[in-house]
Short mmCIF file of C-alpha atoms (C1' of nucleotides) in Angstrom, two decimals:
data_model
loop_
_atom_site.label_atom_id
_atom_site.label_comp_id
_atom_site.label_asym_id
_atom_site.label_seq_id
_atom_site.Cartn_x
_atom_site.Cartn_y
_atom_site.Cartn_z
CA MET S 1001 -0.06 -0.13 0.05
CA VAL S 1002 1.70 3.05 -1.22
CA LYS S 1003 1.19 6.44 0.79
CA ILE S 1004 1.99 9.67 -0.81
CA TYR S 1005 1.96 13.09 0.66
CA ASN S 1006 -0.63 15.25 -1.07
CA THR S 1007 0.07 18.91 -1.03
CA LEU S 1008 -3.63 19.64 -1.45
CA THR S 1009 -4.65 17.90 1.86
CA GLN S 1010 -1.34 18.30 3.63
CA GLN S 1011 -1.22 14.57 4.52
CA LYS S 1012 -0.20 11.36 3.46
CA GLU S 1013 -2.76 9.47 1.60
CA GLU S 1014 -3.17 5.98 0.17
CA LEU S 1015 -2.55 5.92 -3.50
CA ARG S 1016 -5.88 4.87 -4.93
CA PRO S 1017 -5.73 5.11 -8.70
CA LEU S 1018 -8.73 6.00 -10.84
CA GLU S 1019 -8.15 2.90 -12.63
CA ALA S 1020 -7.09 0.04 -10.50
CA GLY S 1021 -3.46 -0.80 -11.13
CA LYS S 1022 -2.84 2.18 -13.43
CA VAL S 1023 -1.32 5.47 -12.42
CA LYS S 1024 -1.43 8.62 -14.62
CA LEU S 1025 1.25 10.99 -13.75
CA TYR S 1026 1.96 14.57 -15.12
CA VAL S 1027 5.00 16.44 -14.17
CA CYS S 1028 5.91 19.93 -15.12
CA GLY S 1029 9.06 19.77 -17.19
CA ILE S 1030 11.50 22.31 -18.36
CA THR S 1031 11.65 25.45 -20.19
CA VAL S 1032 14.25 24.97 -22.82
CA TYR S 1033 16.25 28.09 -23.09
CA ASP S 1034 19.37 26.92 -21.51
CA TYR S 1035 21.14 23.79 -20.20
CA CYS S 1036 19.58 21.80 -17.36
CA HIS S 1037 20.83 22.84 -13.96
CA LEU S 1038 21.06 20.84 -10.76
CA GLY S 1039 17.53 21.93 -9.76
CA HIS S 1040 16.02 20.42 -12.79
CA ALA S 1041 18.10 17.36 -12.05
CA ARG S 1042 16.73 17.13 -8.69
CA MET S 1043 13.16 17.24 -9.93
CA LEU S 1044 13.99 14.88 -12.90
CA VAL S 1045 15.49 12.25 -10.56
CA ALA S 1046 12.70 12.78 -7.83
CA PHE S 1047 10.00 11.86 -10.26
CA ASP S 1048 12.17 9.18 -11.87
CA VAL S 1049 12.20 7.49 -8.61
CA VAL S 1050 8.58 7.75 -8.13
CA VAL S 1051 7.81 6.19 -11.63
CA ARG S 1052 10.54 3.48 -11.17
CA TYR S 1053 9.27 2.51 -7.81
CA LEU S 1054 5.55 2.48 -8.72
CA ARG S 1055 6.45 0.21 -11.56
CA PHE S 1056 8.47 -2.04 -9.33
CA ARG S 1057 5.27 -2.21 -7.23
CA GLY S 1058 3.52 -3.39 -10.30
CA TYR S 1059 1.64 -0.39 -11.36
CA ASP S 1060 1.25 0.46 -15.06
CA VAL S 1061 2.49 4.08 -14.84
CA THR S 1062 1.70 6.51 -17.62
CA TYR S 1063 4.25 9.32 -17.31
CA ILE S 1064 3.81 12.63 -19.04
CA ARG S 1065 6.36 15.34 -18.75
CA ASN S 1066 5.91 18.42 -20.82
CA ILE S 1067 8.42 20.68 -22.58
CA THR S 1068 7.87 24.31 -22.42
CA ASP S 1069 9.13 25.34 -25.92
CA VAL S 1070 7.71 28.84 -26.26
CA ASP S 1071 8.09 31.54 -23.69
CA ASP S 1072 9.65 34.93 -23.19
CA LYS S 1073 12.96 33.72 -22.14
CA ILE S 1074 13.25 31.40 -25.11
CA LEU S 1075 12.33 34.28 -27.48
CA ALA S 1076 14.73 36.60 -25.78
CA ARG S 1077 17.51 34.02 -26.19
CA ALA S 1078 16.58 33.47 -29.83
CA ILE S 1079 16.81 37.26 -30.46
CA GLU S 1080 20.16 37.48 -28.58
CA ASN S 1081 21.64 34.71 -30.54
CA ASN S 1082 19.93 35.93 -33.71
CA GLU S 1083 18.55 32.53 -34.48
CA ALA S 1084 15.10 31.05 -34.84
CA PHE S 1085 13.52 30.12 -31.49
CA THR S 1086 13.13 26.78 -32.58
CA ASP S 1087 16.81 26.47 -32.96
CA VAL S 1088 17.23 27.33 -29.46
CA THR S 1089 14.53 24.82 -28.25
CA ASP S 1090 15.87 22.06 -30.50
CA ARG S 1091 19.42 22.61 -29.18
CA TYR S 1092 18.33 22.51 -25.50
CA ILE S 1093 15.96 19.68 -25.85
CA ALA S 1094 18.66 17.45 -27.35
CA ALA S 1095 20.89 18.57 -24.47
CA MET S 1096 18.31 17.71 -21.80
CA HIS S 1097 17.88 14.30 -23.32
CA GLU S 1098 21.60 13.77 -23.04
CA ASP S 1099 21.70 14.90 -19.53
CA GLU S 1100 18.77 12.63 -18.59
CA ALA S 1101 20.34 9.67 -20.21
CA ALA S 1102 23.68 10.27 -18.16
CA LEU S 1103 21.68 10.37 -14.95
CA SER S 1104 19.82 7.14 -15.72
CA ILE S 1105 16.62 9.01 -15.98
CA LEU S 1106 13.87 7.10 -17.87
CA HIS S 1107 12.10 8.66 -20.76
CA PRO S 1108 8.43 9.77 -20.00
CA ASP S 1109 5.90 7.98 -21.84
CA GLN S 1110 5.00 11.16 -23.66
CA GLU S 1111 6.90 14.49 -23.67
CA PRO S 1112 4.35 16.96 -25.09
CA ARG S 1113 5.53 20.30 -26.38
CA ALA S 1114 3.58 23.49 -25.75
CA THR S 1115 3.80 24.54 -29.49
CA ALA S 1116 2.08 21.28 -30.55
CA HIS S 1117 -0.92 22.01 -28.38
CA ILE S 1118 -1.85 25.56 -29.24
CA GLU S 1119 -5.29 24.37 -30.45
CA GLU S 1120 -6.12 22.75 -27.30
CA MET S 1121 -5.03 25.78 -25.37
CA VAL S 1122 -7.24 28.19 -27.57
CA SER S 1123 -10.30 25.92 -27.11
CA MET S 1124 -9.74 25.75 -23.38
CA ILE S 1125 -9.49 29.45 -23.22
CA GLU S 1126 -12.65 29.82 -25.15
CA ARG S 1127 -14.44 27.72 -22.72
CA LEU S 1128 -12.96 29.88 -20.03
CA ILE S 1129 -14.31 32.96 -21.58
CA ASP S 1130 -17.74 31.42 -22.35
CA THR S 1131 -18.20 30.52 -18.63
CA ASP S 1132 -17.00 34.11 -17.53
CA HIS S 1133 -13.83 32.78 -16.02
CA ALA S 1134 -11.88 34.68 -18.46
CA TYR S 1135 -12.00 37.94 -20.50
CA ARG S 1136 -10.33 39.66 -23.41
CA ALA S 1137 -8.61 43.00 -22.77
CA GLU S 1138 -8.56 45.84 -25.11
CA ASN S 1139 -5.19 44.88 -26.63
CA GLY S 1140 -6.05 41.27 -27.35
CA ASP S 1141 -4.58 39.86 -24.20
CA VAL S 1142 -6.90 37.26 -22.49
CA TYR S 1143 -6.90 37.16 -18.54
CA TYR S 1144 -8.17 34.66 -16.21
CA ALA S 1145 -10.53 36.22 -13.68
CA VAL S 1146 -9.27 34.77 -10.44
CA THR S 1147 -12.11 35.93 -8.22
CA ARG S 1148 -14.46 33.82 -10.50
CA PHE S 1149 -12.94 30.68 -9.12
CA PRO S 1150 -13.85 30.37 -5.44
CA ASP S 1151 -11.27 27.58 -4.92
CA TYR S 1152 -8.36 29.73 -5.91
CA GLY S 1153 -5.72 29.13 -3.39
CA LYS S 1154 -6.54 25.56 -2.29
CA LEU S 1155 -3.19 24.14 -3.19
CA SER S 1156 -0.99 26.86 -2.06
CA LYS S 1157 -2.95 27.68 1.13
CA LYS S 1158 -3.30 31.30 0.14
CA LYS S 1159 -6.39 33.45 0.64
CA LEU S 1160 -7.42 35.60 -2.30
CA ASP S 1161 -7.59 38.83 -0.12
CA GLU S 1162 -4.18 38.06 1.27
CA LEU S 1163 -2.83 37.74 -2.31
CA LEU S 1164 -3.97 41.42 -2.81
CA ASP S 1165 -1.49 42.75 -0.43
CA GLY S 1166 1.44 41.46 -2.27
CA ALA S 1167 0.10 41.83 -5.71
CA ARG S 1168 2.00 44.06 -7.98
CA ILE S 1169 0.32 46.59 -9.83
CA GLU S 1170 1.90 47.07 -13.25
CA VAL S 1171 1.83 50.20 -15.21
CA GLY S 1172 -0.65 50.42 -18.06
CA GLU S 1173 -2.58 47.67 -16.26
CA LEU S 1174 -5.19 45.83 -18.60
CA LYS S 1175 -6.24 43.42 -15.91
CA ARG S 1176 -9.44 44.08 -14.21
CA ASP S 1177 -7.85 42.60 -11.03
CA PRO S 1178 -4.33 42.67 -10.29
CA ARG S 1179 -4.38 39.03 -9.18
CA ASP S 1180 -5.65 37.89 -12.67
CA PHE S 1181 -3.10 36.07 -14.93
CA VAL S 1182 -2.60 35.96 -18.60
CA LEU S 1183 -3.90 33.19 -20.80
CA TRP S 1184 -3.08 34.63 -23.99
CA LYS S 1185 -0.74 37.28 -24.84
CA SER S 1186 -1.15 39.52 -27.87
CA ALA S 1187 1.96 39.78 -30.19
CA SER S 1188 2.81 41.99 -33.02
CA ASP S 1189 2.72 40.52 -36.36
CA ASN S 1190 6.42 39.88 -36.84
CA ALA S 1191 6.77 38.33 -33.45
CA VAL S 1192 6.43 34.47 -32.81
CA GLY S 1193 2.87 33.69 -32.42
CA TRP S 1194 -0.30 32.12 -33.66
CA ASP S 1195 -3.75 33.25 -34.79
CA SER S 1196 -6.56 33.06 -32.34
CA PRO S 1197 -10.17 34.30 -31.95
CA TRP S 1198 -8.63 37.35 -30.04
CA GLY S 1199 -5.90 38.04 -32.49
CA TYR S 1200 -2.40 37.08 -33.17
CA GLY S 1201 -0.40 36.13 -30.13
CA ARG S 1202 0.91 33.37 -27.95
CA PRO S 1203 -0.14 31.34 -24.94
CA GLY S 1204 0.53 32.18 -21.41
CA TRP S 1205 2.53 29.80 -19.43
CA HIS S 1206 0.13 28.06 -17.09
CA ILE S 1207 -2.39 27.36 -19.66
CA GLU S 1208 -0.04 24.95 -21.52
CA CYS S 1209 0.15 22.42 -18.61
CA SER S 1210 -3.70 22.41 -18.27
CA ALA S 1211 -4.21 21.67 -21.94
CA MET S 1212 -1.47 19.09 -22.24
CA ALA S 1213 -2.34 17.27 -18.97
CA THR S 1214 -6.01 16.91 -19.86
CA CYS S 1215 -5.11 16.14 -23.47
CA ALA S 1216 -2.82 13.21 -22.53
CA LEU S 1217 -4.52 12.04 -19.44
CA GLY S 1218 -8.09 13.15 -19.34
CA ASN S 1219 -9.84 15.82 -17.30
CA THR S 1220 -9.05 13.98 -14.02
CA PHE S 1221 -5.85 12.10 -13.37
CA ASP S 1222 -3.92 10.56 -10.50
CA ILE S 1223 -0.91 12.58 -9.75
CA HIS S 1224 0.41 15.91 -10.76
CA GLY S 1225 4.03 16.93 -9.72
CA GLY S 1226 6.72 19.44 -10.05
CA GLY S 1227 9.09 21.57 -8.04
CA SER S 1228 7.73 23.22 -4.93
CA ASP S 1229 8.59 26.56 -6.39
CA LEU S 1230 5.80 25.91 -8.98
CA MET S 1231 3.07 25.47 -6.46
CA PHE S 1232 2.21 29.09 -6.48
CA PRO S 1233 1.20 30.50 -8.95
CA HIS S 1234 1.82 27.95 -11.68
CA HIS S 1235 0.03 24.92 -10.25
CA GLU S 1236 -2.49 26.91 -8.45
CA ASN S 1237 -3.37 28.45 -11.83
CA GLU S 1238 -3.36 25.17 -13.61
CA ILE S 1239 -6.04 23.94 -11.06
CA ALA S 1240 -8.14 27.25 -11.63
CA GLN S 1241 -8.01 26.98 -15.40
CA SER S 1242 -8.67 23.23 -15.69
CA GLU S 1243 -11.34 22.76 -13.26
CA ALA S 1244 -13.22 25.92 -14.29
CA ALA S 1245 -12.78 24.61 -17.97
CA THR S 1246 -13.91 21.10 -17.31
CA GLY S 1247 -15.99 21.34 -14.29
CA GLU S 1248 -14.15 18.32 -12.80
CA THR S 1249 -11.34 17.73 -10.44
CA PHE S 1250 -7.98 18.15 -12.09
CA ALA S 1251 -5.36 16.15 -10.44
CA LYS S 1252 -6.39 14.06 -7.30
CA LEU S 1253 -2.95 14.19 -5.74
CA TRP S 1254 -0.16 16.76 -5.90
CA MET S 1255 3.53 16.07 -5.21
CA HIS S 1256 6.33 18.67 -4.82
CA ASN S 1257 9.91 18.08 -4.65
CA GLY S 1258 12.05 20.26 -2.51
CA PRO S 1259 14.63 22.69 -3.40
CA LEU S 1260 18.33 22.12 -4.14
CA ARG S 1261 20.73 24.32 -2.30
CA ILE S 1262 24.41 24.97 -3.24
CA ASP S 1263 26.82 25.27 -0.34
CA ASP S 1264 23.86 26.23 1.80
CA GLU S 1265 22.79 29.02 -0.16
CA LYS S 1266 19.82 29.27 -2.56
CA MET S 1267 20.93 28.52 -6.09
CA SER S 1268 20.51 31.51 -8.38
CA LYS S 1269 22.41 33.27 -11.15
CA SER S 1270 22.98 36.34 -9.14
CA LEU S 1271 24.89 34.36 -6.61
CA ASP S 1272 26.89 32.68 -9.56
CA ASN S 1273 26.53 29.41 -7.90
CA PHE S 1274 24.42 27.86 -10.77
CA PHE S 1275 25.70 24.60 -11.89
CA THR S 1276 24.57 22.94 -15.10
CA VAL S 1277 24.21 19.08 -15.18
CA ARG S 1278 27.03 18.81 -17.77
CA GLU S 1279 29.36 20.93 -15.67
CA VAL S 1280 28.96 18.79 -12.87
CA LEU S 1281 29.27 15.53 -14.83
CA GLN S 1282 32.73 16.72 -15.99
CA HIS S 1283 33.95 16.23 -12.49
CA HIS S 1284 31.79 13.71 -11.00
CA LYS S 1285 30.33 10.44 -11.78
CA ALA S 1286 26.70 10.52 -12.81
CA GLU S 1287 25.65 7.92 -10.42
CA VAL S 1288 27.18 9.80 -7.43
CA VAL S 1289 25.25 12.79 -8.41
CA ARG S 1290 22.02 10.84 -8.71
CA ASN S 1291 22.65 9.11 -5.51
CA LEU S 1292 23.16 12.50 -3.73
CA LEU S 1293 19.88 13.52 -5.09
CA ILE S 1294 18.03 10.66 -3.58
CA SER S 1295 19.96 10.42 -0.34
CA SER S 1296 17.61 12.91 1.19
CA HIS S 1297 13.84 12.71 1.17
CA TYR S 1298 12.33 14.09 -2.02
CA ARG S 1299 10.26 16.70 -0.08
CA SER S 1300 13.41 18.09 1.91
CA PRO S 1301 15.85 20.66 0.69
CA ILE S 1302 19.19 18.92 -0.49
CA ASN S 1303 22.43 20.84 -0.10
CA TYR S 1304 24.91 20.36 -2.92
CA SER S 1305 28.47 20.66 -1.80
CA GLU S 1306 31.89 19.01 -2.15
CA GLN S 1307 31.54 17.30 1.01
CA SER S 1308 28.00 15.89 0.28
CA LEU S 1309 29.38 14.59 -3.08
CA VAL S 1310 32.17 12.88 -1.37
CA GLN S 1311 29.62 11.24 1.07
CA SER S 1312 27.51 10.13 -1.72
CA ALA S 1313 30.55 8.71 -3.51
CA LYS S 1314 31.52 6.70 -0.27
CA ALA S 1315 28.15 5.37 0.20
CA LEU S 1316 28.04 3.96 -3.37
CA GLU S 1317 31.63 2.62 -2.99
CA ARG S 1318 30.34 0.50 0.11
CA PHE S 1319 27.60 -0.70 -2.19
CA TYR S 1320 29.82 -1.62 -5.06
CA HIS S 1321 32.60 -2.98 -2.87
CA CYS S 1322 30.17 -5.37 -1.32
CA LEU S 1323 28.73 -6.38 -4.85
CA LYS S 1324 32.28 -6.69 -6.32
CA ASP S 1325 33.01 -10.28 -5.26
CA LEU S 1326 29.55 -11.63 -5.88
CA ASP S 1327 28.15 -13.63 -8.83
CA ILE S 1328 24.98 -11.55 -9.25
CA ARG S 1329 24.34 -12.67 -12.84
CA ASN S 1330 23.85 -16.28 -12.02
CA ALA S 1331 22.01 -15.74 -8.75
CA LYS S 1332 18.45 -15.63 -8.21
CA SER S 1333 17.25 -12.71 -6.14
CA LEU S 1334 16.18 -13.70 -2.82
CA THR S 1335 12.42 -13.13 -2.51
CA ASN S 1336 10.17 -12.12 0.36
CA SER S 1337 13.23 -11.65 2.67
CA ARG S 1338 12.81 -9.29 5.70
CA PHE S 1339 15.10 -6.93 3.94
CA GLU S 1340 12.67 -6.55 0.92
CA LYS S 1341 9.66 -6.23 3.29
CA ALA S 1342 11.63 -3.45 5.08
CA PHE S 1343 12.52 -1.65 1.87
CA VAL S 1344 9.11 -1.86 0.43
CA ALA S 1345 7.66 -0.44 3.74
CA ALA S 1346 10.10 2.53 3.61
CA MET S 1347 9.35 3.30 0.04
CA ASP S 1348 5.66 2.76 0.30
CA ASP S 1349 5.75 5.51 2.99
CA ASP S 1350 5.87 8.50 0.54
CA PHE S 1351 9.08 7.31 -0.96
CA ASN S 1352 11.33 7.37 1.96
CA THR S 1353 14.66 6.89 0.25
CA PRO S 1354 16.73 7.52 3.30
CA GLU S 1355 15.10 4.79 5.32
CA ALA S 1356 15.39 2.43 2.18
CA PHE S 1357 18.99 3.16 2.16
CA SER S 1358 19.34 2.07 5.89
CA VAL S 1359 17.80 -1.25 4.93
CA MET S 1360 20.20 -1.59 1.84
CA PHE S 1361 23.19 -0.85 4.10
CA GLU S 1362 22.00 -3.51 6.50
CA MET S 1363 22.01 -5.91 3.69
CA VAL S 1364 25.67 -4.93 2.77
CA SER S 1365 26.66 -5.72 6.26
CA GLU S 1366 24.83 -9.08 6.11
CA ILE S 1367 26.42 -9.90 2.83
CA ASN S 1368 29.93 -8.99 3.96
CA ARG S 1369 29.50 -11.18 6.93
CA ILE S 1370 28.36 -14.24 5.08
CA LYS S 1371 30.03 -14.01 1.89
CA VAL S 1372 32.82 -16.20 2.88
CA THR S 1373 30.72 -18.96 4.61
CA ASP S 1374 27.56 -18.91 2.43
CA GLN S 1375 28.55 -17.76 -1.08
CA ASP S 1376 25.15 -18.82 -2.42
CA LEU S 1377 23.11 -16.92 -0.10
CA ALA S 1378 25.37 -13.86 -0.45
CA ASN S 1379 24.89 -14.01 -4.14
CA GLN S 1380 21.20 -14.15 -3.74
CA LEU S 1381 21.08 -11.20 -1.32
CA GLY S 1382 23.34 -9.43 -3.69
CA ALA S 1383 20.89 -9.92 -6.53
CA LEU S 1384 18.26 -8.61 -4.25
CA LEU S 1385 20.34 -5.57 -3.53
CA VAL S 1386 20.77 -4.85 -7.05
CA ARG S 1387 17.00 -5.38 -7.84
CA LEU S 1388 16.17 -2.89 -5.02
CA GLY S 1389 18.64 -0.43 -6.19
CA GLY S 1390 17.13 -0.61 -9.72
CA SER S 1391 13.73 0.59 -8.25
CA MET S 1392 15.62 3.77 -7.37
CA GLY S 1393 17.68 3.79 -10.47
CA ILE S 1394 21.10 2.99 -8.84
CA LEU S 1395 23.59 -0.04 -8.46
CA GLN S 1396 23.19 -1.16 -12.10
CA ALA S 1397 26.74 -0.69 -13.14
CA GLU S 1398 29.32 -3.32 -13.15
CA PRO S 1399 31.05 -3.14 -9.66
CA ALA S 1400 34.61 -3.00 -11.15
CA ALA S 1401 33.69 -0.53 -13.77
CA PHE S 1402 32.12 1.84 -11.14
CA LEU S 1403 35.12 1.41 -8.77
CA GLN S 1404 37.74 1.86 -11.39
CA ALA S 1405 36.07 4.69 -13.28
CA SER S 1406 37.50 8.19 -13.07
CA VAL S 1407 35.99 11.41 -14.24
CA GLY S 1408 38.08 14.23 -15.61
CA ALA S 1409 41.54 12.69 -15.39
CA GLU S 1410 42.39 10.08 -17.95
CA ILE S 1411 43.32 6.83 -16.38
CA ASP S 1412 45.78 4.27 -17.98
CA SER S 1413 44.37 1.16 -16.61
CA ALA S 1414 46.86 -1.04 -18.35
CA GLU S 1415 49.66 0.91 -16.65
CA ILE S 1416 47.96 0.58 -13.33
CA ASP S 1417 47.54 -3.24 -13.84
CA ARG S 1418 51.25 -3.37 -14.65
CA LEU S 1419 52.14 -1.56 -11.46
CA VAL S 1420 49.70 -3.60 -9.41
CA ALA S 1421 51.14 -6.96 -10.78
CA ALA S 1422 54.71 -5.66 -10.18
CA ARG S 1423 53.77 -4.85 -6.56
CA ASP S 1424 52.42 -8.29 -6.27
CA GLN S 1425 55.49 -9.85 -7.50
CA ALA S 1426 57.55 -7.72 -4.90
CA ARG S 1427 55.19 -8.87 -2.14
CA ALA S 1428 55.64 -12.47 -3.19
CA ASP S 1429 59.47 -11.83 -3.02
CA LYS S 1430 58.79 -10.12 0.45
CA ASP S 1431 60.41 -7.15 -0.91
CA TRP S 1432 58.26 -4.65 1.29
CA GLY S 1433 60.37 -1.65 0.34
CA LYS S 1434 59.77 -2.13 -3.31
CA ALA S 1435 56.05 -3.10 -2.67
CA ASP S 1436 55.45 0.16 -0.80
CA GLU S 1437 57.37 2.25 -3.17
CA ILE S 1438 54.95 1.03 -6.00
CA ARG S 1439 51.99 1.45 -3.91
CA ASP S 1440 53.19 5.08 -3.35
CA GLN S 1441 53.30 5.50 -7.13
CA LEU S 1442 49.69 4.16 -7.31
CA THR S 1443 48.52 6.67 -4.56
CA ALA S 1444 49.91 9.38 -6.48
CA LEU S 1445 47.67 8.33 -9.48
CA ASN S 1446 44.85 8.30 -7.03
CA VAL S 1447 44.64 4.49 -6.97
CA VAL S 1448 44.04 2.42 -3.86
CA VAL S 1449 45.11 -1.06 -3.98
CA GLU S 1450 43.42 -3.80 -2.04
CA ASP S 1451 45.16 -7.05 -1.30
CA GLY S 1452 42.60 -9.90 -1.21
CA ALA S 1453 42.83 -13.64 -0.96
CA ALA S 1454 42.36 -13.83 -4.84
CA GLY S 1455 45.01 -11.43 -5.41
CA SER S 1456 45.18 -7.53 -5.54
CA THR S 1457 42.51 -5.32 -7.07
CA TRP S 1458 42.49 -1.51 -7.36
CA ARG S 1459 40.00 1.36 -7.33
CA ILE S 1460 40.03 5.01 -8.00
CA GLU S 1461 40.00 7.08 -4.73
CA ALA S 1462 36.84 9.35 -4.76
"C1'" G M 1464 3.70 41.27 6.79
"C1'" G M 1465 0.96 36.52 4.94
"C1'" C M 1466 1.30 31.36 3.87
"C1'" U M 1467 3.97 26.64 4.00
"C1'" G M 1468 7.89 23.62 6.04
"C1'" G M 1469 11.95 22.79 9.32
"C1'" A M 1470 15.26 22.81 14.17
"C1'" U M 1471 18.05 15.24 15.75
"C1'" G M 1472 24.93 12.90 17.94
"C1'" G M 1473 31.40 15.95 14.91
"C1'" C M 1474 29.03 16.13 9.65
"C1'" A M 1475 24.85 14.26 6.49
"C1'" G M 1476 20.16 12.27 7.51
"C1'" A M 1477 15.47 8.96 8.85
"C1'" G M 1478 12.33 7.68 12.65
"C1'" U M 1479 9.88 6.59 17.21
"C1'" G M 1480 5.34 7.92 23.31
"C1'" G M 1481 9.34 3.63 26.87
"C1'" U M 1482 13.81 -0.64 23.04
"C1'" U M 1483 20.75 0.34 18.16
"C1'" A M 1484 18.24 4.15 12.30
"C1'" U M 1485 21.69 4.30 8.51
"C1'" G M 1486 26.21 6.55 6.01
"C1'" C M 1487 30.68 9.27 6.76
"C1'" A M 1488 34.08 10.56 10.82
"C1'" G M 1489 36.08 9.01 16.08
"C1'" C M 1490 37.62 5.29 19.63
"C1'" G M 1491 38.99 -0.11 21.04
"C1'" G M 1492 39.99 -5.00 18.91
"C1'" A M 1493 40.40 -8.87 14.76
"C1'" C M 1494 42.29 -9.47 9.84
"C1'" U M 1495 47.11 -7.55 6.94
"C1'" G M 1496 54.26 -7.54 6.16
"C1'" C M 1497 52.25 -2.53 6.60
"C1'" A M 1498 47.98 -0.62 4.60
"C1'" A M 1499 43.33 -0.77 2.15
"C1'" C M 1500 38.65 -3.65 2.13
"C1'" U M 1501 35.95 -6.28 5.74
"C1'" C M 1502 34.22 -7.92 10.46
"C1'" C M 1503 33.34 -7.39 16.03
"C1'" G M 1504 32.82 -3.87 19.93
"C1'" U M 1505 32.17 1.21 21.20
"C1'" U M 1506 31.49 6.97 22.10
"C1'" A M 1507 27.79 10.40 20.93
"C1'" A M 1508 21.45 13.56 19.63
"C1'" C M 1509 16.97 14.89 19.66
"C1'" G M 1510 16.32 24.28 19.58
"C1'" C M 1511 14.02 26.74 24.17
"C1'" C M 1512 9.87 27.02 27.95
"C1'" G M 1513 5.45 25.02 29.72
"C1'" G M 1514 1.32 21.24 29.53
"C1'" U M 1515 -0.66 15.96 28.90
"C1'" U M 1516 1.50 11.21 30.56
"C1'" C M 1517 3.75 6.19 34.96
"C1'" G M 1518 7.06 7.97 31.11
"C1'" A M 1519 8.09 12.70 25.35
"C1'" U M 1520 13.26 13.79 20.95
"C1'" U M 1521 8.18 11.76 19.58
"C1'" C M 1522 1.55 14.47 21.29
"C1'" C M 1523 -0.40 19.77 22.68
"C1'" G M 1524 0.63 25.29 23.46
"C1'" A M 1525 3.84 29.49 23.68
"C1'" C M 1526 8.76 31.31 22.23
"C1'" U M 1527 13.53 31.65 19.46
"C1'" C M 1528 15.86 30.69 15.00
"C1'" C M 1529 16.23 28.82 9.83
"C1'" A M 1530 14.32 27.97 4.98
"C1'" G M 1531 10.92 28.18 0.75
"C1'" C M 1532 6.94 30.84 -1.55
"C1'" C M 1533 4.15 35.38 -2.04
"C1'" U M 1534 7.85 38.16 -9.00
"C1'" C M 1535 10.46 34.23 -14.06
"C1'" C M 1536 12.07 29.78 -11.50
"C1'" A M 1537 12.50 22.43 -11.05
#
RNA sequence: GGCUGGAUGGCAGAGUGGUUAUGCAGCGGACUGCAACUCCGUUAACGCCGGUUCGAUUCCGACUCCAGCCUCCA
């Protein structure tokens, strides 16, 4: 029984899909005007774990994550670079797919783009105008009349009159109410845009998700997710638009992942602490980054720092060290063990990855303890460990490959093998001085040698 | 100012009305030529003040501090 924290009700709820065994999930994706940053990665990984785990639990998940491929920032970037806005979006969509692949993020089942759903947006806006939830301003803009939706604020727990205090009144205001938000922006004929009943223009940001989500999943679906910073106004507005247009509940359950911080500061361009995924992956193993992103609960803030990366790397080293001597491939995963039950209980409880990790580390201890005396059981436990790790998208690499991989510096593994063999010979000759000298050379290369019963192995020190 | 969430051992980070989270680090021991890896043992915590209770880190209330959102934002 999977329980998920619902932002709407502010409590954990049992997952009861509309259709038994099937989960329909919509997540707000990325606006593609630049490379993905670590905050994006956090969101992508958080929902990747949701999808992987629900599938692990036997659910048939339909995962939709949109791409915002038209908006002011994209258009500004296109002008800046003197290129077509589609050149900008094509480039960053391709880059996003590369980043996702590197971080072992599964493809959504559909990746709808805003520009491919203008028609649906227009017809939704028409319905909103017909029902007096929206109005056309003099210049062709269309606004949503927030006061016409009594439930406005139910997701972010804001009261309409409280919003008035903070609302910014813009110069040349065309809105009837400062809290209203734009559904359709009029545009000059030479700008990017589409024809509409209200004139040439382009859609507002919020309407695209309402249109694409209902188009792909129906008026009502199971889970809607996104970053916590999207809760207001984006998700609040999605609810207002969709529920006013369809008269039905939009998403039953809302999930929000917590923010990513950099060295204990909010990540922002002004602080110049903005890391892109590809920058980070030049210096760190993708799995280490991914593991860092799931080592805290998805709703908590995560701090990204050199220290937290080292911790993540060490945790993975412990796993892979344990798996290294096992024969996983020919082992059958243990079923129904107390470990699996504890793991499932942890993950069923709102995807509690830290608690799941504690179970997995207990498995590591157990495997290390018995691996000499009961190789068979150790292999089975190892297979289980890999299977459980798979439900979170980790531990799928070859242990030796993980341990000997290095990022950034080129490693000459043949040379290392030669040094290790030479040291082994020196040890066989009981020439400790020479053996230690070679080890010093290896240490200088960031290589740690480990002498085992079956000979010496090496790994790259994180 | 409003709303939401948080304050746990040296660090990271779960959880629980009474019993070891877990990882890293520390300490003692085993293993090792010495290490590394691993194992065994071990130290150490629940912001502050009240209340409920036989008993609270865990429930309730006040307080202090922190973060996020209220503007584009994953």
